[in-house]
């Protein structure tokens, strides 16, 4: 069928901590075969927490593949069987210490659909209330608060580089007319 | 140092077609060690082609990890040593048949910085001129033209799910005041 690819063979070549890798053979629509290396990931959730004054909280953390820190919206991996909403509230609480009265669905993001099955579920959190941060023993990050309008500038001028964070900020700004 | 992780050991566990995987051991700031599985990727480029009437071209293609088609901005992998601008113009031409007079830098996107070294360079292409599409023998995709305003709606209502495509559309809309 037009555009479709059919799996002929799938070989697991790595089983890792947060993803597995397969090397698959597929049949193309022209009857040729091709190889597809795929990273299989259980999915993630990110939450942009917005205050009543249209400020947002970002977390600054070290990202090993780049050897540097990035500023990102609070986020984490989905546990198997966990709902995205529950996961989003859990990660928001753990990383920033905030609960929220309302989670607004911002849709999904496929970070790299060519070779990665990860889906990132995105939410905007309103009605924030601070309780206490609850990081894992080996998790380190700094929380920063900035106006959403400034965050939009940091996205547009290339300073904020994380994909889900760019989308969450630009969607929040459009919803809140900023 | 605060937030920093130091590599102690790196083991290549898979060398693939478009990425390699390493299983690394790092030293955290609390002197504990942790494991980091990382996908190493050479980087990519995407281009949102915008007509003089504020319409854009998207490509619909099969994405094997999801078993379905997605609508995305034209994009491709950086060849080793290739400049992002050259790559962007090449992919735009190959996938849609358009040359462009102007490429406007939309910044970078890190799709999944926790475990993936890919950087996607993003551009807006103006001054489009059709020549001819030039797909690889085993590359299949359909080109669609839609108003940028409609593309923004498809991003905001969750229909367009690809990350780089959401960012490119929202940035283009902000720049063009749509």
mmCIF file of C-alpha atoms in Angstrom:
data_model
loop_
_atom_site.group_PDB
_atom_site.id
_atom_site.type_symbol
_atom_site.label_atom_id
_atom_site.label_comp_id
_atom_site.label_asym_id
_atom_site.label_seq_id
_atom_site.Cartn_x
_atom_site.Cartn_y
_atom_site.Cartn_z
ATOM 1 C CA UNK A 1 0.000 0.000 0.000
ATOM 2 C CA UNK A 2 1.192 3.519 -0.748
ATOM 3 C CA UNK A 3 3.677 4.825 1.864
ATOM 4 C CA UNK A 4 3.385 1.694 4.028
ATOM 5 C CA UNK A 5 6.329 -0.371 5.290
ATOM 6 C CA UNK A 6 5.865 -3.979 6.458
ATOM 7 C CA UNK A 7 8.120 -5.578 9.059
ATOM 8 C CA UNK A 8 9.764 -8.766 7.767
ATOM 9 C CA UNK A 9 12.232 -9.364 10.599
ATOM 10 C CA UNK A 10 13.032 -7.744 13.937
ATOM 11 C CA UNK A 11 16.218 -8.352 15.909
ATOM 12 C CA UNK A 12 16.744 -6.920 19.398
ATOM 13 C CA UNK A 13 20.330 -5.678 19.472
ATOM 14 C CA UNK A 14 20.350 -3.888 22.866
ATOM 15 C CA UNK A 15 18.200 -4.009 25.980
ATOM 16 C CA UNK A 16 18.983 -0.989 28.091
ATOM 17 C CA UNK A 17 17.932 0.973 31.138
ATOM 18 C CA UNK A 18 15.405 3.290 29.512
ATOM 19 C CA UNK A 19 15.177 1.957 25.961
ATOM 20 C CA UNK A 20 15.691 -1.100 23.785
ATOM 21 C CA UNK A 21 17.123 -1.076 20.259
ATOM 22 C CA UNK A 22 15.993 -3.283 17.380
ATOM 23 C CA UNK A 23 17.479 -3.720 13.915
ATOM 24 C CA UNK A 24 14.511 -4.459 11.659
ATOM 25 C CA UNK A 25 14.059 -5.376 8.024
ATOM 26 C CA UNK A 26 11.042 -3.884 6.242
ATOM 27 C CA UNK A 27 9.343 -4.329 2.879
ATOM 28 C CA UNK A 28 8.805 -1.044 1.008
ATOM 29 C CA UNK A 29 5.991 -0.237 -1.403
ATOM 30 C CA UNK A 30 8.328 -0.828 -4.370
ATOM 31 C CA UNK A 31 8.971 -4.385 -3.033
ATOM 32 C CA UNK A 32 12.545 -3.487 -2.069
ATOM 33 C CA UNK A 33 13.696 -4.242 1.469
ATOM 34 C CA UNK A 34 15.301 -1.706 3.792
ATOM 35 C CA UNK A 35 16.718 -1.670 7.318
ATOM 36 C CA UNK A 36 15.226 0.323 10.205
ATOM 37 C CA UNK A 37 17.139 0.800 13.454
ATOM 38 C CA UNK A 38 14.604 1.745 16.127
ATOM 39 C CA UNK A 39 14.833 2.946 19.721
ATOM 40 C CA UNK A 40 11.814 1.674 21.695
ATOM 41 C CA UNK A 41 10.866 3.915 24.614
ATOM 42 C CA UNK A 42 7.921 3.774 27.005
ATOM 43 C CA UNK A 43 7.059 7.470 26.589
ATOM 44 C CA UNK A 44 7.332 10.560 28.723
ATOM 45 C CA UNK A 45 5.405 13.485 30.120
ATOM 46 C CA UNK A 46 6.251 17.172 30.501
ATOM 47 C CA UNK A 47 4.398 19.906 32.357
ATOM 48 C CA UNK A 48 4.722 23.672 32.025
ATOM 49 C CA UNK A 49 3.699 25.178 35.397
ATOM 50 C CA UNK A 50 2.202 28.666 34.959
ATOM 51 C CA UNK A 51 1.508 30.986 37.901
ATOM 52 C CA UNK A 52 -1.449 33.362 38.163
ATOM 53 C CA UNK A 53 1.001 36.112 37.097
ATOM 54 C CA UNK A 54 1.985 34.260 33.904
ATOM 55 C CA UNK A 55 5.377 33.209 35.181
ATOM 56 C CA UNK A 56 6.688 29.692 34.553
ATOM 57 C CA UNK A 57 9.038 27.339 36.385
ATOM 58 C CA UNK A 58 11.887 25.695 34.484
ATOM 59 C CA UNK A 59 14.447 23.183 35.727
ATOM 60 C CA UNK A 60 18.134 23.475 34.944
ATOM 61 C CA UNK A 61 19.880 20.115 34.822
ATOM 62 C CA UNK A 62 22.958 18.447 33.372
ATOM 63 C CA UNK A 63 22.381 16.635 30.092
ATOM 64 C CA UNK A 64 25.143 14.097 29.658
ATOM 65 C CA UNK A 65 24.926 13.703 25.837
ATOM 66 C CA UNK A 66 25.767 17.432 25.503
ATOM 67 C CA UNK A 67 28.106 17.801 28.492
ATOM 68 C CA UNK A 68 26.217 20.875 29.637
ATOM 69 C CA UNK A 69 23.102 22.061 31.451
ATOM 70 C CA UNK A 70 19.824 22.867 29.714
ATOM 71 C CA UNK A 71 16.694 24.679 30.836
ATOM 72 C CA UNK A 72 13.617 22.486 30.447
ATOM 73 C CA UNK A 73 10.058 22.170 31.634
ATOM 74 C CA UNK A 74 9.638 19.574 34.415
ATOM 75 C CA UNK A 75 9.418 16.127 32.810
ATOM 76 C CA UNK A 76 9.929 12.445 33.321
ATOM 77 C CA UNK A 77 9.457 8.945 32.021
ATOM 78 C CA UNK A 78 6.113 7.156 32.101
ATOM 79 C CA UNK A 79 6.129 4.116 34.363
ATOM 80 C CA UNK A 80 4.565 1.084 32.692
ATOM 81 C CA UNK A 81 0.771 1.328 33.052
ATOM 82 C CA UNK A 82 0.875 4.844 34.541
ATOM 83 C CA UNK A 83 -1.513 7.468 33.109
ATOM 84 C CA UNK A 84 0.172 10.554 31.619
ATOM 85 C CA UNK A 85 -1.782 12.892 33.958
ATOM 86 C CA UNK A 86 -0.656 11.029 37.095
ATOM 87 C CA UNK A 87 2.917 10.951 35.801
ATOM 88 C CA UNK A 88 2.833 14.681 35.012
ATOM 89 C CA UNK A 89 1.606 15.588 38.496
ATOM 90 C CA UNK A 90 4.185 13.280 40.090
ATOM 91 C CA UNK A 91 7.094 14.735 38.121
ATOM 92 C CA UNK A 92 5.928 18.316 38.737
ATOM 93 C CA UNK A 93 5.816 17.655 42.492
ATOM 94 C CA UNK A 94 9.123 15.758 42.614
ATOM 95 C CA UNK A 95 11.102 18.285 40.571
ATOM 96 C CA UNK A 96 9.586 21.616 41.648
ATOM 97 C CA UNK A 97 7.531 20.881 44.791
ATOM 98 C CA UNK A 98 4.288 22.161 43.256
ATOM 99 C CA UNK A 99 0.865 20.583 43.165
ATOM 100 C CA UNK A 100 -1.669 21.927 40.675
ATOM 101 C CA UNK A 101 -5.440 22.282 40.622
ATOM 102 C CA UNK A 102 -5.720 21.974 36.834
ATOM 103 C CA UNK A 103 -3.826 20.196 34.045
ATOM 104 C CA UNK A 104 -4.600 21.456 30.514
ATOM 105 C CA UNK A 105 -3.767 18.997 27.709
ATOM 106 C CA UNK A 106 -1.207 20.457 25.262
ATOM 107 C CA UNK A 107 -1.185 17.377 23.024
ATOM 108 C CA UNK A 108 1.632 15.006 22.190
ATOM 109 C CA UNK A 109 5.090 15.427 20.755
ATOM 110 C CA UNK A 110 7.013 12.838 18.748
ATOM 111 C CA UNK A 111 10.637 13.875 19.344
ATOM 112 C CA UNK A 112 12.259 11.861 16.514
ATOM 113 C CA UNK A 113 9.639 9.738 14.747
ATOM 114 C CA UNK A 114 12.089 8.437 12.126
ATOM 115 C CA UNK A 115 13.842 6.139 14.596
ATOM 116 C CA UNK A 116 12.332 6.553 18.095
ATOM 117 C CA UNK A 117 8.959 5.352 19.400
ATOM 118 C CA UNK A 118 8.879 7.884 22.268
ATOM 119 C CA UNK A 119 5.707 9.948 22.659
ATOM 120 C CA UNK A 120 5.932 12.912 25.040
ATOM 121 C CA UNK A 121 2.587 13.946 26.541
ATOM 122 C CA UNK A 122 2.451 17.687 27.284
ATOM 123 C CA UNK A 123 0.408 19.601 29.857
ATOM 124 C CA UNK A 124 0.010 23.120 31.179
ATOM 125 C CA UNK A 125 -0.417 23.228 34.994
ATOM 126 C CA UNK A 126 -2.474 25.988 36.630
ATOM 127 C CA UNK A 127 -3.479 26.641 40.258
ATOM 128 C CA UNK A 128 0.000 25.923 41.642
ATOM 129 C CA UNK A 129 0.565 25.362 45.341
ATOM 130 C CA UNK A 130 4.010 24.770 46.851
ATOM 131 C CA UNK A 131 4.501 21.766 49.126
ATOM 132 C CA UNK A 132 8.039 20.366 49.006
ATOM 133 C CA UNK A 133 10.515 19.216 46.349
ATOM 134 C CA UNK A 134 11.136 15.469 46.412
ATOM 135 C CA UNK A 135 14.075 14.575 44.157
ATOM 136 C CA UNK A 136 15.540 11.085 43.857
ATOM 137 C CA UNK A 137 18.777 10.686 45.799
ATOM 138 C CA UNK A 138 20.825 10.836 42.601
ATOM 139 C CA UNK A 139 18.801 13.569 40.843
ATOM 140 C CA UNK A 140 20.193 17.115 40.768
ATOM 141 C CA UNK A 141 18.507 20.177 39.320
ATOM 142 C CA UNK A 142 17.899 23.873 39.971
ATOM 143 C CA UNK A 143 14.434 25.429 39.684
ATOM 144 C CA UNK A 144 14.080 28.860 38.041
ATOM 145 C CA UNK A 145 11.053 31.121 37.716
ATOM 146 C CA UNK A 146 10.777 33.468 34.713
ATOM 147 C CA UNK A 147 7.965 35.403 33.048
ATOM 148 C CA UNK A 148 6.353 33.462 30.201
ATOM 149 C CA UNK A 149 6.960 36.475 27.926
ATOM 150 C CA UNK A 150 10.706 36.221 28.633
ATOM 151 C CA UNK A 151 10.615 32.446 28.046
ATOM 152 C CA UNK A 152 9.089 33.091 24.610
ATOM 153 C CA UNK A 153 12.007 35.432 23.814
ATOM 154 C CA UNK A 154 14.495 32.753 24.950
ATOM 155 C CA UNK A 155 12.808 30.265 22.613
ATOM 156 C CA UNK A 156 12.695 32.665 19.666
ATOM 157 C CA UNK A 157 16.331 33.776 20.067
ATOM 158 C CA UNK A 158 17.584 30.179 20.306
ATOM 159 C CA UNK A 159 18.642 30.183 23.984
ATOM 160 C CA UNK A 160 16.142 27.507 25.055
ATOM 161 C CA UNK A 161 17.008 24.515 22.884
ATOM 162 C CA UNK A 162 15.057 21.591 24.371
ATOM 163 C CA UNK A 163 12.274 20.546 21.993
ATOM 164 C CA UNK A 164 9.410 19.806 24.410
ATOM 165 C CA UNK A 165 10.223 23.020 26.298
ATOM 166 C CA UNK A 166 10.031 25.117 23.127
ATOM 167 C CA UNK A 167 6.658 23.593 22.231
ATOM 168 C CA UNK A 168 5.217 23.918 25.753
ATOM 169 C CA UNK A 169 6.262 27.585 25.984
ATOM 170 C CA UNK A 170 4.989 28.524 22.506
ATOM 171 C CA UNK A 171 1.673 26.698 23.050
ATOM 172 C CA UNK A 172 1.183 28.218 26.518
ATOM 173 C CA UNK A 173 1.923 31.694 25.098
ATOM 174 C CA UNK A 174 -0.618 31.206 22.304
ATOM 175 C CA UNK A 175 -3.292 29.935 24.739
ATOM 176 C CA UNK A 176 -2.624 32.789 27.185
ATOM 177 C CA UNK A 177 -2.291 35.356 24.345
ATOM 178 C CA UNK A 178 1.250 36.403 25.305
ATOM 179 C CA UNK B 1 30.909 20.684 40.529
ATOM 180 C CA UNK B 2 27.196 21.396 41.013
ATOM 181 C CA UNK B 3 25.001 19.590 38.425
ATOM 182 C CA UNK B 4 28.003 18.170 36.553
ATOM 183 C CA UNK B 5 28.452 14.486 35.636
ATOM 184 C CA UNK B 6 31.883 13.070 34.768
ATOM 185 C CA UNK B 7 32.309 10.102 32.451
ATOM 186 C CA UNK B 8 34.224 7.241 34.104
ATOM 187 C CA UNK B 9 33.715 4.555 31.490
ATOM 188 C CA UNK B 10 32.086 4.328 28.055
ATOM 189 C CA UNK B 11 31.176 1.097 26.289
ATOM 190 C CA UNK B 12 29.851 1.003 22.731
ATOM 191 C CA UNK B 13 27.011 -1.532 22.726
ATOM 192 C CA UNK B 14 25.636 -0.988 19.192
ATOM 193 C CA UNK B 15 26.953 0.558 15.999
ATOM 194 C CA UNK B 16 24.040 1.141 13.666
ATOM 195 C CA UNK B 17 23.011 2.731 10.413
ATOM 196 C CA UNK B 18 22.126 6.190 11.686
ATOM 197 C CA UNK B 19 23.198 6.067 15.325
ATOM 198 C CA UNK B 20 25.507 4.337 17.800
ATOM 199 C CA UNK B 21 24.607 3.408 21.374
ATOM 200 C CA UNK B 22 26.940 3.585 24.367
ATOM 201 C CA UNK B 23 26.407 2.380 27.931
ATOM 202 C CA UNK B 24 28.372 4.826 30.095
ATOM 203 C CA UNK B 25 29.209 5.108 33.770
ATOM 204 C CA UNK B 26 29.268 8.619 35.246
ATOM 205 C CA UNK B 27 30.292 10.188 38.547
ATOM 206 C CA UNK B 28 27.601 12.411 40.077
ATOM 207 C CA UNK B 29 28.141 15.478 42.267
ATOM 208 C CA UNK B 30 27.352 13.400 45.397
ATOM 209 C CA UNK B 31 30.221 11.016 44.421
ATOM 210 C CA UNK B 32 27.755 8.228 43.565
ATOM 211 C CA UNK B 33 28.033 6.559 40.180
ATOM 212 C CA UNK B 34 25.164 6.155 37.715
ATOM 213 C CA UNK B 35 24.639 4.619 34.271
ATOM 214 C CA UNK B 36 23.793 6.613 31.151
ATOM 215 C CA UNK B 37 22.593 4.901 27.969
ATOM 216 C CA UNK B 38 23.150 7.332 25.103
ATOM 217 C CA UNK B 39 22.182 7.381 21.430
ATOM 218 C CA UNK B 40 24.844 9.237 19.437
ATOM 219 C CA UNK B 41 23.511 10.878 16.270
ATOM 220 C CA UNK B 42 25.182 13.172 13.741
ATOM 221 C CA UNK B 43 22.367 15.731 13.774
ATOM 222 C CA UNK B 44 19.641 16.790 11.393
ATOM 223 C CA UNK B 45 18.100 19.745 9.627
ATOM 224 C CA UNK B 46 14.488 20.723 8.957
ATOM 225 C CA UNK B 47 13.093 23.494 6.784
ATOM 226 C CA UNK B 48 9.630 25.040 6.800
ATOM 227 C CA UNK B 49 8.996 26.350 3.258
ATOM 228 C CA UNK B 50 6.663 29.379 3.304
ATOM 229 C CA UNK B 51 5.123 30.834 0.131
ATOM 230 C CA UNK B 52 4.501 34.544 -0.507
ATOM 231 C CA UNK B 53 0.846 33.827 0.464
ATOM 232 C CA UNK B 54 1.831 32.355 3.852
ATOM 233 C CA UNK B 55 1.173 28.770 2.844
ATOM 234 C CA UNK B 56 3.572 26.004 3.849
ATOM 235 C CA UNK B 57 4.581 22.658 2.373
ATOM 236 C CA UNK B 58 4.537 19.544 4.562
ATOM 237 C CA UNK B 59 5.539 15.998 3.687
ATOM 238 C CA UNK B 60 3.465 12.984 4.644
ATOM 239 C CA UNK B 61 5.532 9.862 5.134
ATOM 240 C CA UNK B 62 5.404 6.507 6.893
ATOM 241 C CA UNK B 63 7.104 6.432 10.289
ATOM 242 C CA UNK B 64 7.953 2.841 11.087
ATOM 243 C CA UNK B 65 8.199 3.171 14.917
ATOM 244 C CA UNK B 66 4.532 4.276 14.952
ATOM 245 C CA UNK B 67 3.217 2.141 12.079
ATOM 246 C CA UNK B 68 1.526 5.166 10.570
ATOM 247 C CA UNK B 69 2.107 8.278 8.489
ATOM 248 C CA UNK B 70 2.899 11.683 9.967
ATOM 249 C CA UNK B 71 2.902 15.186 8.516
ATOM 250 C CA UNK B 72 6.273 16.856 8.945
ATOM 251 C CA UNK B 73 8.347 19.702 7.610
ATOM 252 C CA UNK B 74 10.951 18.566 5.051
ATOM 253 C CA UNK B 75 13.980 17.263 6.929
ATOM 254 C CA UNK B 76 16.986 15.019 6.783
ATOM 255 C CA UNK B 77 20.209 13.863 8.356
ATOM 256 C CA UNK B 78 23.377 15.909 8.257
ATOM 257 C CA UNK B 79 26.126 14.235 6.276
ATOM 258 C CA UNK B 80 29.453 14.287 8.107
ATOM 259 C CA UNK B 81 31.105 17.687 7.553
ATOM 260 C CA UNK B 82 28.071 19.150 5.765
ATOM 261 C CA UNK B 83 26.847 22.619 6.832
ATOM 262 C CA UNK B 84 23.265 22.762 8.134
ATOM 263 C CA UNK B 85 22.300 25.384 5.499
ATOM 264 C CA UNK B 86 23.552 23.225 2.600
ATOM 265 C CA UNK B 87 21.805 20.182 4.082
ATOM 266 C CA UNK B 88 18.557 22.115 4.531
ATOM 267 C CA UNK B 89 18.562 23.318 0.912
ATOM 268 C CA UNK B 90 19.394 19.808 -0.309
ATOM 269 C CA UNK B 91 16.595 18.143 1.665
ATOM 270 C CA UNK B 92 14.079 20.827 0.671
ATOM 271 C CA UNK B 93 14.908 20.272 -2.995
ATOM 272 C CA UNK B 94 14.968 16.457 -2.791
ATOM 273 C CA UNK B 95 11.684 16.127 -0.886
ATOM 274 C CA UNK B 96 9.577 18.963 -2.327
ATOM 275 C CA UNK B 97 11.380 20.119 -5.489
ATOM 276 C CA UNK B 98 11.758 23.694 -4.259
ATOM 277 C CA UNK B 99 14.791 25.930 -4.209
ATOM 278 C CA UNK B 100 14.712 29.014 -1.989
ATOM 279 C CA UNK B 101 16.212 32.502 -2.157
ATOM 280 C CA UNK B 102 16.426 32.935 1.614
ATOM 281 C CA UNK B 103 16.916 30.657 4.657
ATOM 282 C CA UNK B 104 16.010 32.251 8.011
ATOM 283 C CA UNK B 105 17.614 30.594 11.058
ATOM 284 C CA UNK B 106 14.964 29.298 13.503
ATOM 285 C CA UNK B 107 17.523 27.989 15.994
ATOM 286 C CA UNK B 108 18.188 24.478 17.190
ATOM 287 C CA UNK B 109 16.044 21.785 18.774
ATOM 288 C CA UNK B 110 17.287 19.044 21.089
ATOM 289 C CA UNK B 111 14.648 16.311 20.614
ATOM 290 C CA UNK B 112 15.470 14.192 23.688
ATOM 291 C CA UNK B 113 18.513 15.621 25.493
ATOM 292 C CA UNK B 114 18.309 13.088 28.345
ATOM 293 C CA UNK B 115 19.602 10.244 26.190
ATOM 294 C CA UNK B 116 20.150 11.446 22.595
ATOM 295 C CA UNK B 117 22.907 13.692 21.221
ATOM 296 C CA UNK B 118 20.892 14.727 18.145
ATOM 297 C CA UNK B 119 20.644 18.450 17.391
ATOM 298 C CA UNK B 120 18.073 19.450 14.764
ATOM 299 C CA UNK B 121 18.863 22.730 13.011
ATOM 300 C CA UNK B 122 15.712 24.580 11.937
ATOM 301 C CA UNK B 123 15.164 27.040 9.090
ATOM 302 C CA UNK B 124 12.367 28.975 7.435
ATOM 303 C CA UNK B 125 12.673 29.045 3.623
ATOM 304 C CA UNK B 126 11.348 32.030 1.630
ATOM 305 C CA UNK B 127 11.448 32.878 -2.068
ATOM 306 C CA UNK B 128 10.469 29.390 -3.204
ATOM 307 C CA UNK B 129 10.895 28.295 -6.825
ATOM 308 C CA UNK B 130 9.805 24.870 -8.091
ATOM 309 C CA UNK B 131 12.327 22.805 -10.053
ATOM 310 C CA UNK B 132 11.835 19.049 -9.604
ATOM 311 C CA UNK B 133 11.492 16.582 -6.740
ATOM 312 C CA UNK B 134 14.454 14.244 -6.442
ATOM 313 C CA UNK B 135 13.698 11.446 -3.958
ATOM 314 C CA UNK B 136 16.014 8.536 -3.262
ATOM 315 C CA UNK B 137 14.891 5.316 -4.987
ATOM 316 C CA UNK B 138 13.579 3.880 -1.703
ATOM 317 C CA UNK B 139 12.094 7.127 -0.313
ATOM 318 C CA UNK B 140 8.307 7.613 -0.493
ATOM 319 C CA UNK B 141 6.387 10.692 0.597
ATOM 320 C CA UNK B 142 3.494 12.937 -0.426
ATOM 321 C CA UNK B 143 3.801 16.730 -0.460
ATOM 322 C CA UNK B 144 0.884 18.837 0.838
ATOM 323 C CA UNK B 145 0.364 22.605 0.802
ATOM 324 C CA UNK B 146 -1.703 24.217 3.570
ATOM 325 C CA UNK B 147 -2.132 27.777 4.884
ATOM 326 C CA UNK B 148 0.202 28.499 7.820
ATOM 327 C CA UNK B 149 -2.838 29.614 9.844
ATOM 328 C CA UNK B 150 -4.400 26.160 9.366
ATOM 329 C CA UNK B 151 -1.095 24.478 10.276
ATOM 330 C CA UNK B 152 -1.090 26.424 13.557
ATOM 331 C CA UNK B 153 -4.582 25.066 14.303
ATOM 332 C CA UNK B 154 -3.401 21.508 13.536
ATOM 333 C CA UNK B 155 -0.531 22.001 15.998
ATOM 334 C CA UNK B 156 -2.720 23.516 18.705
ATOM 335 C CA UNK B 157 -5.431 20.824 18.414
ATOM 336 C CA UNK B 158 -2.888 17.990 18.548
ATOM 337 C CA UNK B 159 -3.211 16.734 14.966
ATOM 338 C CA UNK B 160 0.381 17.546 13.995
ATOM 339 C CA UNK B 161 2.457 15.550 16.473
ATOM 340 C CA UNK B 162 6.029 15.717 15.157
ATOM 341 C CA UNK B 163 8.154 17.859 17.463
ATOM 342 C CA UNK B 164 10.331 19.777 14.977
ATOM 343 C CA UNK B 165 7.235 20.444 12.846
ATOM 344 C CA UNK B 166 5.319 21.917 15.796
ATOM 345 C CA UNK B 167 8.244 24.202 16.649
ATOM 346 C CA UNK B 168 8.854 25.297 13.048
ATOM 347 C CA UNK B 169 5.157 26.122 12.540
ATOM 348 C CA UNK B 170 4.777 28.002 15.845
ATOM 349 C CA UNK B 171 8.018 29.963 15.294
ATOM 350 C CA UNK B 172 7.097 30.815 11.684
ATOM 351 C CA UNK B 173 3.632 31.957 12.834
ATOM 352 C CA UNK B 174 5.147 34.190 15.518
ATOM 353 C CA UNK B 175 7.671 35.704 13.072
ATOM 354 C CA UNK B 176 4.994 36.268 10.413
ATOM 355 C CA UNK B 177 2.445 37.463 13.016
ATOM 356 C CA UNK B 178 -0.133 34.780 12.180
#
